[in-house]
mmCIF file of C-alpha atoms in Angstrom:
data_model
loop_
_atom_site.group_PDB
_atom_site.id
_atom_site.type_symbol
_atom_site.label_atom_id
_atom_site.label_comp_id
_atom_site.label_asym_id
_atom_site.label_seq_id
_atom_site.Cartn_x
_atom_site.Cartn_y
_atom_site.Cartn_z
ATOM 1 C CA ALA A 1 25.213 -1.720 68.414
ATOM 2 C CA SER A 2 25.172 2.049 68.204
ATOM 3 C CA GLY A 3 21.983 2.543 70.163
ATOM 4 C CA GLY A 4 22.767 -0.092 72.779
ATOM 5 C CA ALA A 5 25.270 2.088 74.559
ATOM 6 C CA ALA A 6 22.649 4.564 75.617
ATOM 7 C CA ARG A 7 19.967 1.944 76.283
ATOM 8 C CA ASN A 8 22.101 -0.119 78.614
ATOM 9 C CA GLY A 9 22.311 2.756 81.047
ATOM 10 C CA ARG A 10 25.969 3.352 80.340
ATOM 11 C CA PRO A 11 27.166 6.419 82.263
ATOM 12 C CA LYS A 12 27.022 9.651 80.271
ATOM 13 C CA SER A 13 30.791 10.115 80.449
ATOM 14 C CA GLY A 14 31.135 6.926 78.401
ATOM 15 C CA ILE A 15 28.954 8.123 75.535
ATOM 16 C CA ARG A 16 31.759 10.043 73.915
ATOM 17 C CA GLN A 17 34.044 7.020 74.306
ATOM 18 C CA VAL A 18 31.536 4.771 72.544
ATOM 19 C CA PHE A 19 30.805 7.058 69.605
ATOM 20 C CA SER A 20 34.415 8.086 69.035
ATOM 21 C CA LYS A 21 35.206 4.428 68.249
ATOM 22 C CA PHE A 22 33.123 4.741 65.072
ATOM 23 C CA SER A 23 34.628 6.467 62.051
ATOM 24 C CA PRO A 24 32.571 9.205 60.392
ATOM 25 C CA SER A 25 30.867 8.263 57.105
ATOM 26 C CA PRO A 26 31.701 10.873 54.452
ATOM 27 C CA LEU A 27 28.941 11.688 51.972
ATOM 28 C CA SER A 28 29.414 12.591 48.328
ATOM 29 C CA MET A 29 27.652 15.547 46.744
ATOM 30 C CA LYS A 30 25.568 12.978 44.865
ATOM 31 C CA GLN A 31 24.436 11.384 48.142
ATOM 32 C CA PHE A 32 23.515 14.793 49.545
ATOM 33 C CA ILE A 33 21.424 15.384 46.417
ATOM 34 C CA ASP A 34 19.765 11.951 46.732
ATOM 35 C CA PHE A 35 18.917 12.637 50.392
ATOM 36 C CA GLY A 36 17.094 15.765 49.276
ATOM 37 C CA SER A 37 15.619 14.809 45.897
ATOM 38 C CA ALA A 38 11.910 14.585 45.058
ATOM 39 C CA ASN A 39 11.563 11.184 46.725
ATOM 40 C CA ALA A 40 13.527 12.365 49.780
ATOM 41 C CA CYS A 41 12.748 10.324 52.844
ATOM 42 C CA GLU A 42 12.863 12.174 56.155
ATOM 43 C CA LYS A 43 12.956 8.848 57.991
ATOM 44 C CA THR A 44 16.132 7.742 56.148
ATOM 45 C CA SER A 45 17.814 11.057 56.908
ATOM 46 C CA PHE A 46 16.755 10.864 60.575
ATOM 47 C CA VAL A 47 18.080 7.310 61.015
ATOM 48 C CA PHE A 48 21.402 8.279 59.399
ATOM 49 C CA LEU A 49 21.880 11.554 61.295
ATOM 50 C CA ARG A 50 20.974 10.298 64.769
ATOM 51 C CA GLN A 51 23.991 7.992 64.490
ATOM 52 C CA GLU A 52 26.300 10.092 62.294
ATOM 53 C CA LEU A 53 26.099 13.408 64.147
ATOM 54 C CA PRO A 54 27.070 11.885 67.530
ATOM 55 C CA VAL A 55 29.951 10.057 65.793
ATOM 56 C CA ARG A 56 31.286 13.286 64.281
ATOM 57 C CA LEU A 57 30.881 15.231 67.531
ATOM 58 C CA ALA A 58 32.477 12.491 69.646
ATOM 59 C CA ASN A 59 35.428 12.116 67.260
ATOM 60 C CA ILE A 60 36.344 15.785 67.507
ATOM 61 C CA MET A 61 35.609 15.940 71.255
ATOM 62 C CA LYS A 62 38.274 13.280 71.778
ATOM 63 C CA GLU A 63 40.746 15.583 70.031
ATOM 64 C CA ILE A 64 39.744 18.605 72.125
ATOM 65 C CA ASP A 65 41.079 16.645 75.121
ATOM 66 C CA PHE A 66 44.601 16.761 73.636
ATOM 67 C CA LEU A 67 44.810 20.544 73.608
ATOM 68 C CA PRO A 68 47.196 22.092 76.157
ATOM 69 C CA ASP A 69 45.623 22.075 79.649
ATOM 70 C CA LYS A 70 46.120 25.822 79.924
ATOM 71 C CA LEU A 71 44.119 26.347 76.730
ATOM 72 C CA LEU A 72 41.375 23.998 77.949
ATOM 73 C CA GLY A 73 41.292 26.010 81.164
ATOM 74 C CA THR A 74 40.333 29.281 79.464
ATOM 75 C CA PRO A 75 36.731 30.465 80.015
ATOM 76 C CA SER A 76 36.078 30.302 76.258
ATOM 77 C CA LEU A 77 37.084 26.646 75.974
ATOM 78 C CA LYS A 78 35.072 25.653 79.044
ATOM 79 C CA LEU A 79 31.995 27.241 77.493
ATOM 80 C CA LEU A 80 32.646 25.603 74.127
ATOM 81 C CA THR A 81 33.144 22.090 75.552
ATOM 82 C CA SER A 82 29.884 22.459 77.498
ATOM 83 C CA TRP A 83 28.040 23.146 74.217
ATOM 84 C CA TYR A 84 29.467 20.012 72.608
ATOM 85 C CA SER A 85 28.631 17.821 75.616
ATOM 86 C CA GLN A 86 25.077 19.163 75.760
ATOM 87 C CA SER A 87 24.510 18.620 72.035
ATOM 88 C CA LEU A 88 25.855 15.071 72.162
ATOM 89 C CA LEU A 89 23.482 14.222 75.029
ATOM 90 C CA GLU A 90 20.514 15.706 73.171
ATOM 91 C CA LEU A 91 21.306 13.780 69.983
ATOM 92 C CA ILE A 92 21.670 10.358 71.562
ATOM 93 C CA GLU A 93 18.188 10.634 73.066
ATOM 94 C CA PHE A 94 16.901 10.041 69.532
ATOM 95 C CA LEU A 95 18.577 6.630 69.240
ATOM 96 C CA GLU A 96 15.606 5.009 70.980
ATOM 97 C CA LYS A 97 12.905 6.998 69.202
ATOM 98 C CA ASP A 98 10.668 5.447 66.560
ATOM 99 C CA PRO A 99 11.428 6.971 63.122
ATOM 100 C CA ASP A 100 7.711 6.673 62.233
ATOM 101 C CA ASP A 101 6.530 8.617 65.282
ATOM 102 C CA LYS A 102 5.241 11.985 64.066
ATOM 103 C CA ASP A 103 5.860 13.543 67.487
ATOM 104 C CA VAL A 104 9.635 13.028 67.321
ATOM 105 C CA LEU A 105 10.881 16.616 67.095
ATOM 106 C CA PHE A 106 14.246 15.836 65.504
ATOM 107 C CA THR A 107 14.291 18.781 63.095
ATOM 108 C CA GLN A 108 13.611 21.227 65.930
ATOM 109 C CA ALA A 109 16.364 19.618 68.022
ATOM 110 C CA LEU A 110 18.813 20.112 65.127
ATOM 111 C CA ILE A 111 17.843 23.779 64.842
ATOM 112 C CA ASN A 112 18.415 24.242 68.591
ATOM 113 C CA ILE A 113 21.828 22.539 68.389
ATOM 114 C CA ARG A 114 22.831 24.553 65.338
ATOM 115 C CA ASN A 115 21.879 27.789 67.104
ATOM 116 C CA ARG A 116 23.784 26.766 70.226
ATOM 117 C CA HIS A 117 26.907 26.295 68.089
ATOM 118 C CA ASN A 118 26.542 29.554 66.123
ATOM 119 C CA ASN A 119 29.478 31.189 67.879
ATOM 120 C CA VAL A 120 31.834 28.221 68.023
ATOM 121 C CA VAL A 121 34.422 29.824 65.710
ATOM 122 C CA PRO A 122 34.804 33.169 67.520
ATOM 123 C CA THR A 123 34.620 31.441 70.917
ATOM 124 C CA MET A 124 37.428 29.037 70.019
ATOM 125 C CA ALA A 125 39.395 31.928 68.516
ATOM 126 C CA GLN A 126 38.885 33.935 71.695
ATOM 127 C CA GLY A 127 40.236 30.985 73.705
ATOM 128 C CA VAL A 128 43.373 30.945 71.536
ATOM 129 C CA VAL A 129 43.793 34.711 72.096
ATOM 130 C CA GLU A 130 43.372 34.279 75.881
ATOM 131 C CA TYR A 131 45.953 31.489 75.866
ATOM 132 C CA LYS A 132 48.405 33.473 73.709
ATOM 133 C CA ASP A 133 48.096 36.575 75.871
ATOM 134 C CA ALA A 134 48.812 34.571 79.012
ATOM 135 C CA PHE A 135 51.445 32.078 77.822
ATOM 136 C CA GLY A 136 52.808 33.241 74.450
ATOM 137 C CA VAL A 137 53.386 30.986 71.434
ATOM 138 C CA ASP A 138 55.966 28.253 70.952
ATOM 139 C CA PRO A 139 56.506 26.169 67.785
ATOM 140 C CA VAL A 140 55.203 22.876 69.274
ATOM 141 C CA THR A 141 51.971 24.439 70.534
ATOM 142 C CA ASN A 142 51.530 26.328 67.268
ATOM 143 C CA GLN A 143 51.952 23.094 65.298
ATOM 144 C CA ASN A 144 49.471 21.180 67.482
ATOM 145 C CA VAL A 145 46.906 23.975 67.597
ATOM 146 C CA GLN A 146 47.144 24.431 63.810
ATOM 147 C CA TYR A 147 46.629 20.694 63.252
ATOM 148 C CA PHE A 148 43.726 20.628 65.713
ATOM 149 C CA LEU A 149 41.922 23.759 64.508
ATOM 150 C CA ASP A 150 42.007 22.683 60.863
ATOM 151 C CA ARG A 151 40.317 19.445 61.958
ATOM 152 C CA PHE A 152 37.994 21.103 64.479
ATOM 153 C CA TYR A 153 36.713 23.725 62.041
ATOM 154 C CA MET A 154 36.398 21.132 59.260
ATOM 155 C CA SER A 155 34.346 18.960 61.609
ATOM 156 C CA ARG A 156 32.125 21.957 62.309
ATOM 157 C CA ILE A 157 31.676 22.732 58.595
ATOM 158 C CA SER A 158 30.576 19.120 58.082
ATOM 159 C CA THR A 159 28.131 18.908 61.010
ATOM 160 C CA ARG A 160 26.542 22.208 60.002
ATOM 161 C CA MET A 161 26.224 20.948 56.439
ATOM 162 C CA LEU A 162 24.387 17.814 57.649
ATOM 163 C CA MET A 163 22.095 19.772 59.970
ATOM 164 C CA ASN A 164 21.381 22.454 57.359
ATOM 165 C CA GLN A 165 20.483 19.885 54.715
ATOM 166 C CA HIS A 166 18.013 18.099 56.993
ATOM 167 C CA THR A 167 16.389 21.255 58.374
ATOM 168 C CA LEU A 168 16.145 23.013 54.988
ATOM 169 C CA ILE A 169 14.767 19.986 53.136
ATOM 170 C CA PHE A 170 12.302 18.730 55.746
ATOM 171 C CA ASN A 171 10.966 21.966 57.218
ATOM 172 C CA GLY A 172 8.069 21.780 54.779
ATOM 173 C CA SER A 173 8.818 24.884 52.719
ATOM 174 C CA VAL A 174 10.661 25.769 49.523
ATOM 175 C CA ASN A 175 13.108 28.674 49.456
ATOM 176 C CA PRO A 176 11.317 31.118 47.095
ATOM 177 C CA ALA A 177 14.600 32.806 46.149
ATOM 178 C CA HIS A 178 16.189 29.485 45.136
ATOM 179 C CA PRO A 179 13.449 26.957 44.288
ATOM 180 C CA LYS A 180 15.930 24.627 42.530
ATOM 181 C CA HIS A 181 18.296 24.390 45.495
ATOM 182 C CA ILE A 182 18.454 21.118 47.388
ATOM 183 C CA GLY A 183 18.982 22.377 50.899
ATOM 184 C CA SER A 184 22.081 24.549 50.595
ATOM 185 C CA ILE A 185 23.273 22.805 47.396
ATOM 186 C CA ASP A 186 22.745 24.312 43.947
ATOM 187 C CA PRO A 187 22.732 21.462 41.382
ATOM 188 C CA THR A 188 23.575 24.012 38.658
ATOM 189 C CA CYS A 189 25.734 26.526 40.513
ATOM 190 C CA ASP A 190 26.734 29.285 38.064
ATOM 191 C CA VAL A 191 30.329 29.885 39.140
ATOM 192 C CA VAL A 192 30.778 33.237 37.386
ATOM 193 C CA GLU A 193 27.586 34.582 39.002
ATOM 194 C CA VAL A 194 28.969 33.728 42.461
ATOM 195 C CA VAL A 195 32.271 35.419 41.523
ATOM 196 C CA LYS A 196 30.399 38.578 40.482
ATOM 197 C CA ASP A 197 28.278 38.518 43.626
ATOM 198 C CA ALA A 198 31.344 38.243 45.892
ATOM 199 C CA TYR A 199 33.105 40.979 43.901
ATOM 200 C CA GLU A 200 30.191 43.420 44.237
ATOM 201 C CA THR A 201 29.972 42.983 48.018
ATOM 202 C CA SER A 202 33.744 43.378 48.436
ATOM 203 C CA LYS A 203 33.715 46.422 46.142
ATOM 204 C CA MET A 204 31.025 48.054 48.275
ATOM 205 C CA LEU A 205 33.033 47.455 51.472
ATOM 206 C CA CYS A 206 36.245 48.644 49.829
ATOM 207 C CA GLU A 207 34.612 51.870 48.629
ATOM 208 C CA GLN A 208 33.112 52.527 52.059
ATOM 209 C CA TYR A 209 36.534 52.264 53.653
ATOM 210 C CA TYR A 210 38.971 53.545 50.990
ATOM 211 C CA LEU A 211 36.569 55.614 48.828
ATOM 212 C CA THR A 212 37.825 53.725 45.761
ATOM 213 C CA SER A 213 38.111 50.143 44.523
ATOM 214 C CA PRO A 214 39.747 48.232 41.651
ATOM 215 C CA ASP A 215 37.716 46.951 38.722
ATOM 216 C CA MET A 216 37.486 43.256 37.902
ATOM 217 C CA GLU A 217 38.223 41.539 34.617
ATOM 218 C CA ILE A 218 36.711 38.058 34.382
ATOM 219 C CA LYS A 219 37.123 35.366 31.742
ATOM 220 C CA GLU A 220 35.766 31.833 31.716
ATOM 221 C CA VAL A 221 37.015 28.851 29.755
ATOM 222 C CA ASN A 222 34.671 25.878 29.533
ATOM 223 C CA SER A 223 36.693 23.080 27.971
ATOM 224 C CA LYS A 224 33.755 20.663 28.296
ATOM 225 C CA ASN A 225 31.183 22.803 26.465
ATOM 226 C CA THR A 226 32.985 25.593 24.644
ATOM 227 C CA GLY A 227 31.245 28.924 24.946
ATOM 228 C CA GLN A 228 28.757 27.694 27.553
ATOM 229 C CA PRO A 229 28.516 29.123 31.104
ATOM 230 C CA ILE A 230 30.260 26.999 33.738
ATOM 231 C CA HIS A 231 27.942 25.153 36.124
ATOM 232 C CA ILE A 232 28.858 22.690 38.862
ATOM 233 C CA VAL A 233 27.029 20.987 41.720
ATOM 234 C CA TYR A 234 28.171 22.966 44.757
ATOM 235 C CA VAL A 235 27.224 24.894 47.881
ATOM 236 C CA PRO A 236 27.132 28.521 46.655
ATOM 237 C CA SER A 237 27.518 29.915 50.191
ATOM 238 C CA HIS A 238 30.823 28.023 50.608
ATOM 239 C CA LEU A 239 32.153 29.285 47.271
ATOM 240 C CA TYR A 240 30.980 32.815 48.055
ATOM 241 C CA HIS A 241 32.768 32.696 51.424
ATOM 242 C CA MET A 242 36.088 31.791 49.761
ATOM 243 C CA LEU A 243 35.778 34.354 46.960
ATOM 244 C CA PHE A 244 34.650 37.164 49.268
ATOM 245 C CA GLU A 245 37.727 36.597 51.445
ATOM 246 C CA LEU A 246 40.080 36.570 48.438
ATOM 247 C CA PHE A 247 38.501 39.695 46.921
ATOM 248 C CA LYS A 248 38.790 41.590 50.212
ATOM 249 C CA ASN A 249 42.499 40.736 50.414
ATOM 250 C CA ALA A 250 43.144 41.542 46.741
ATOM 251 C CA MET A 251 41.321 44.874 46.870
ATOM 252 C CA ARG A 252 42.955 46.015 50.077
ATOM 253 C CA ALA A 253 46.431 45.154 48.784
ATOM 254 C CA THR A 254 45.739 46.868 45.441
ATOM 255 C CA VAL A 255 44.383 50.095 46.948
ATOM 256 C CA GLU A 256 47.129 50.362 49.581
ATOM 257 C CA THR A 257 49.941 49.619 47.106
ATOM 258 C CA HIS A 258 48.695 52.145 44.545
ATOM 259 C CA GLU A 259 47.337 54.835 46.873
ATOM 260 C CA THR A 260 49.303 57.569 45.074
ATOM 261 C CA SER A 261 48.427 56.360 41.558
ATOM 262 C CA PRO A 262 45.633 58.004 39.540
ATOM 263 C CA THR A 263 44.324 54.577 38.464
ATOM 264 C CA LEU A 264 44.145 51.146 40.095
ATOM 265 C CA PRO A 265 45.169 47.937 38.292
ATOM 266 C CA GLN A 266 42.326 45.465 37.806
ATOM 267 C CA VAL A 267 41.820 42.285 39.770
ATOM 268 C CA LYS A 268 41.825 39.552 37.114
ATOM 269 C CA VAL A 269 39.740 36.408 37.548
ATOM 270 C CA ARG A 270 39.934 33.307 35.371
ATOM 271 C CA VAL A 271 37.436 30.454 35.701
ATOM 272 C CA SER A 272 38.273 27.205 33.941
ATOM 273 C CA LEU A 273 36.355 23.934 33.792
ATOM 274 C CA GLY A 274 38.327 20.835 32.882
ATOM 275 C CA THR A 275 37.627 17.119 33.064
ATOM 276 C CA GLU A 276 38.639 16.800 36.726
ATOM 277 C CA ASP A 277 38.959 20.304 38.124
ATOM 278 C CA LEU A 278 37.025 23.522 38.235
ATOM 279 C CA THR A 279 39.695 26.169 38.863
ATOM 280 C CA ILE A 280 39.276 29.814 39.809
ATOM 281 C CA LYS A 281 42.374 32.009 39.719
ATOM 282 C CA MET A 282 42.310 35.538 41.105
ATOM 283 C CA SER A 283 45.346 37.731 40.392
ATOM 284 C CA ASP A 284 46.025 41.150 41.855
ATOM 285 C CA ARG A 285 48.832 43.675 41.527
ATOM 286 C CA GLY A 286 48.845 44.507 45.204
ATOM 287 C CA GLY A 287 52.577 44.291 45.823
ATOM 288 C CA GLY A 288 52.722 40.646 46.843
ATOM 289 C CA VAL A 289 53.887 38.914 50.013
ATOM 290 C CA PRO A 290 57.323 37.396 50.692
ATOM 291 C CA LEU A 291 57.331 33.590 50.503
ATOM 292 C CA ARG A 292 58.394 33.411 54.162
ATOM 293 C CA LYS A 293 55.078 34.935 55.219
ATOM 294 C CA ILE A 294 52.709 32.886 53.049
ATOM 295 C CA GLU A 295 52.398 30.008 55.525
ATOM 296 C CA ARG A 296 51.678 32.441 58.347
ATOM 297 C CA LEU A 297 48.688 33.792 56.457
ATOM 298 C CA PHE A 298 47.053 30.408 57.090
ATOM 299 C CA SER A 299 48.112 30.179 60.749
ATOM 300 C CA TYR A 300 45.582 30.496 63.577
ATOM 301 C CA MET A 301 48.167 31.080 66.304
ATOM 302 C CA TYR A 302 50.187 33.657 64.366
ATOM 303 C CA SER A 303 47.158 35.593 63.162
ATOM 304 C CA THR A 304 48.036 39.272 63.457
ATOM 305 C CA ALA A 305 44.479 40.600 63.375
ATOM 306 C CA PRO A 306 43.325 42.381 66.531
ATOM 307 C CA SER A 307 40.635 40.404 68.326
ATOM 308 C CA PRO A 308 37.096 41.755 68.026
ATOM 309 C CA VAL A 309 35.485 43.366 71.025
ATOM 310 C CA HIS A 310 32.215 41.433 71.195
ATOM 311 C CA VAL A 311 32.246 37.699 70.643
ATOM 312 C CA ASP A 312 28.630 37.410 71.733
ATOM 313 C CA ASN A 313 27.249 39.332 68.776
ATOM 314 C CA SER A 314 26.316 36.639 66.270
ATOM 315 C CA ARG A 315 25.364 39.312 63.720
ATOM 316 C CA ASN A 316 29.036 40.173 63.241
ATOM 317 C CA ALA A 317 30.503 39.556 59.827
ATOM 318 C CA PRO A 318 31.718 35.932 59.792
ATOM 319 C CA LEU A 319 35.084 35.599 61.557
ATOM 320 C CA ALA A 320 35.546 39.359 61.518
ATOM 321 C CA GLY A 321 38.648 40.417 63.330
ATOM 322 C CA PHE A 322 40.350 37.097 64.049
ATOM 323 C CA GLY A 323 42.258 36.901 60.787
ATOM 324 C CA TYR A 324 40.789 33.438 60.182
ATOM 325 C CA GLY A 325 39.419 34.234 56.724
ATOM 326 C CA LEU A 326 42.123 32.469 54.717
ATOM 327 C CA PRO A 327 42.540 29.284 56.793
ATOM 328 C CA ILE A 328 38.759 28.779 56.988
ATOM 329 C CA SER A 329 38.349 29.496 53.268
ATOM 330 C CA ARG A 330 40.945 26.830 52.542
ATOM 331 C CA LEU A 331 38.930 24.386 54.673
ATOM 332 C CA TYR A 332 35.772 25.137 52.675
ATOM 333 C CA ALA A 333 37.722 24.329 49.497
ATOM 334 C CA LYS A 334 39.185 21.135 50.979
ATOM 335 C CA TYR A 335 35.833 20.011 52.421
ATOM 336 C CA PHE A 336 34.746 18.577 49.063
ATOM 337 C CA GLN A 337 38.274 17.465 48.032
ATOM 338 C CA GLY A 338 39.408 20.790 46.565
ATOM 339 C CA ASP A 339 42.089 23.213 47.747
ATOM 340 C CA LEU A 340 42.998 26.887 48.006
ATOM 341 C CA GLN A 341 46.561 28.039 47.367
ATOM 342 C CA LEU A 342 48.385 31.351 47.244
ATOM 343 C CA TYR A 343 51.230 32.157 44.858
ATOM 344 C CA SER A 344 52.873 35.516 45.375
ATOM 345 C CA MET A 345 55.509 37.600 43.629
ATOM 346 C CA GLU A 346 56.860 40.049 46.175
ATOM 347 C CA GLY A 347 57.010 43.515 44.638
ATOM 348 C CA PHE A 348 54.296 42.724 42.092
ATOM 349 C CA GLY A 349 51.183 40.897 43.276
ATOM 350 C CA THR A 350 49.494 37.692 44.365
ATOM 351 C CA SER A 351 47.486 34.976 42.652
ATOM 352 C CA ALA A 352 45.034 32.928 44.688
ATOM 353 C CA VAL A 353 43.774 29.683 43.196
ATOM 354 C CA ILE A 354 40.654 27.769 44.247
ATOM 355 C CA TYR A 355 40.488 24.156 43.053
ATOM 356 C CA LEU A 356 37.141 22.342 43.158
ATOM 357 C CA LYS A 357 36.115 18.950 41.795
ATOM 358 C CA ALA A 358 34.326 19.201 38.456
ATOM 359 C CA LEU A 359 32.318 16.012 39.057
ATOM 360 C CA SER A 360 29.782 15.674 41.866
ATOM 361 C CA SER A 361 30.703 11.983 42.224
ATOM 362 C CA GLU A 362 34.251 13.044 43.186
ATOM 363 C CA SER A 363 33.086 15.803 45.548
ATOM 364 C CA VAL A 364 33.182 13.720 48.726
ATOM 365 C CA GLU A 365 33.413 15.127 52.243
ATOM 366 C CA ARG A 366 36.910 15.267 53.733
ATOM 367 C CA LEU A 367 36.493 14.525 57.436
ATOM 368 C CA PRO A 368 38.841 14.265 60.423
ATOM 369 C CA VAL A 369 38.964 10.778 61.964
ATOM 370 C CA TYR A 370 40.149 10.262 65.525
ATOM 371 C CA ASN A 371 42.558 7.305 65.441
ATOM 372 C CA LYS A 372 46.115 6.317 66.385
ATOM 373 C CA SER A 373 47.622 8.489 63.637
ATOM 374 C CA ALA A 374 45.828 11.546 65.016
ATOM 375 C CA LEU A 375 46.877 10.622 68.542
ATOM 376 C CA ARG A 376 50.533 10.402 67.470
ATOM 377 C CA ARG A 377 50.326 13.910 65.998
ATOM 378 C CA TYR A 378 49.251 15.338 69.345
ATOM 379 C CA GLN A 379 51.891 13.420 71.274
ATOM 380 C CA SER A 380 54.818 14.315 69.028
ATOM 381 C CA THR A 381 57.294 16.977 70.013
ATOM 382 C CA THR A 382 59.445 18.962 67.642
ATOM 383 C CA GLU A 383 62.849 17.362 67.405
ATOM 384 C CA ALA A 384 66.002 18.934 66.020
ATOM 385 C CA ASP A 385 65.548 19.963 62.403
ATOM 386 C CA ASP A 386 67.088 17.541 59.906
ATOM 387 C CA TRP A 387 67.818 20.341 57.427
ATOM 388 C CA SER A 388 70.394 23.054 57.943
ATOM 389 C CA ILE A 389 68.973 26.320 59.248
ATOM 390 C CA PRO A 390 70.468 29.567 57.924
ATOM 391 C CA SER A 391 71.986 31.670 60.677
ATOM 392 C CA LYS A 392 71.394 35.408 60.703
ATOM 393 C CA GLU A 393 74.986 36.209 59.689
ATOM 394 C CA PRO A 394 76.664 34.493 56.740
ATOM 395 C CA LYS A 395 79.806 32.586 57.659
ATOM 396 C CA LYS A 396 83.019 34.547 57.299
ATOM 397 C CA LEU A 397 84.753 32.754 54.489
ATOM 398 C CA SER A 398 87.935 34.831 54.620
ATOM 399 C CA LYS A 399 89.917 32.080 56.344
ATOM 400 C CA TYR A 400 89.148 29.744 53.424
ATOM 401 C CA GLU A 401 89.904 32.284 50.739
ATOM 402 C CA SER A 402 93.017 32.004 48.652
ATOM 403 C CA THR A 403 95.798 34.299 49.827
ATOM 404 C CA GLN A 404 97.104 34.724 46.301
#
């Protein structure tokens, strides 16, 4: 049924409609490993991806349509939607191709699509900035844009994961630096090594900027194999991305809070492997954040970072300047059913906790699905709050007070 739509000469505008009716098929870490193991079959991967990638693109393209018209009208969004339309058209051409035909250049097509989408995050972020500058922010738009961008960026993480796996596994070469990796997955990812790697890079940046940096204290607790290093099946680049973001925040807060002190308090990291969860907790003494502001740290619309000057430079540090580090890091954690949470004590410091699944069988993709529930979210408006809202001034209680 999936290929028939294109074969029957259905108009191109209907392609998205057809594929958005399918739900995406989430893969588990185990399935990703099987796709790329010694007996990996390029044909199987090709047949799966030529259907699955259009489904994932079409699902999120349907949601793009529900963004405010004025946001869709920005130059950035027009450019971005053209990329998605072009990629969808290129992918569905493979529905009629013979999987056994050696001349089918599917891997090259995936590389071209991936490159086309390299700047999706800064381009979307630039569109939000253009919209904000022109029209400001209101709670309803903020709520809808937050809901959409979490789903949009998660969709992008997932499509890049699928394309990376196929291109890395079937490009005919082994990564000499990581011969045991299956695509971008490390079947024995040494968590503490990734923590140290992210710390060293952050430390270097911190010292360049502030001329000093806090030390790290790290402890690991392996409750499954006491005394053994902690290994999980994971994508090291995803974990590194999260940790690098958290270290940057922790170091900056620590240095700025203690700028007049002769010494800096350490950033403490605890890594614990349990039956269900692998947990990484990073605690700093960087003065903390009031509870009221925690949610805003994850907001795309309320991001306070100044926008970068050049969006077209793909060599920029990832997401530099848009203040998207925390919300995107949380999506990386959630992508395989984990989470990232912040707990702060204003006046003291902040603890950030990354939760990942300990078992690869439970690490299953978390994907946005376009359906009636999603549609209702976009169509809802904020009604009157059903909890009391504190006014700025406390009520004058003198008229109730006893006159005795």
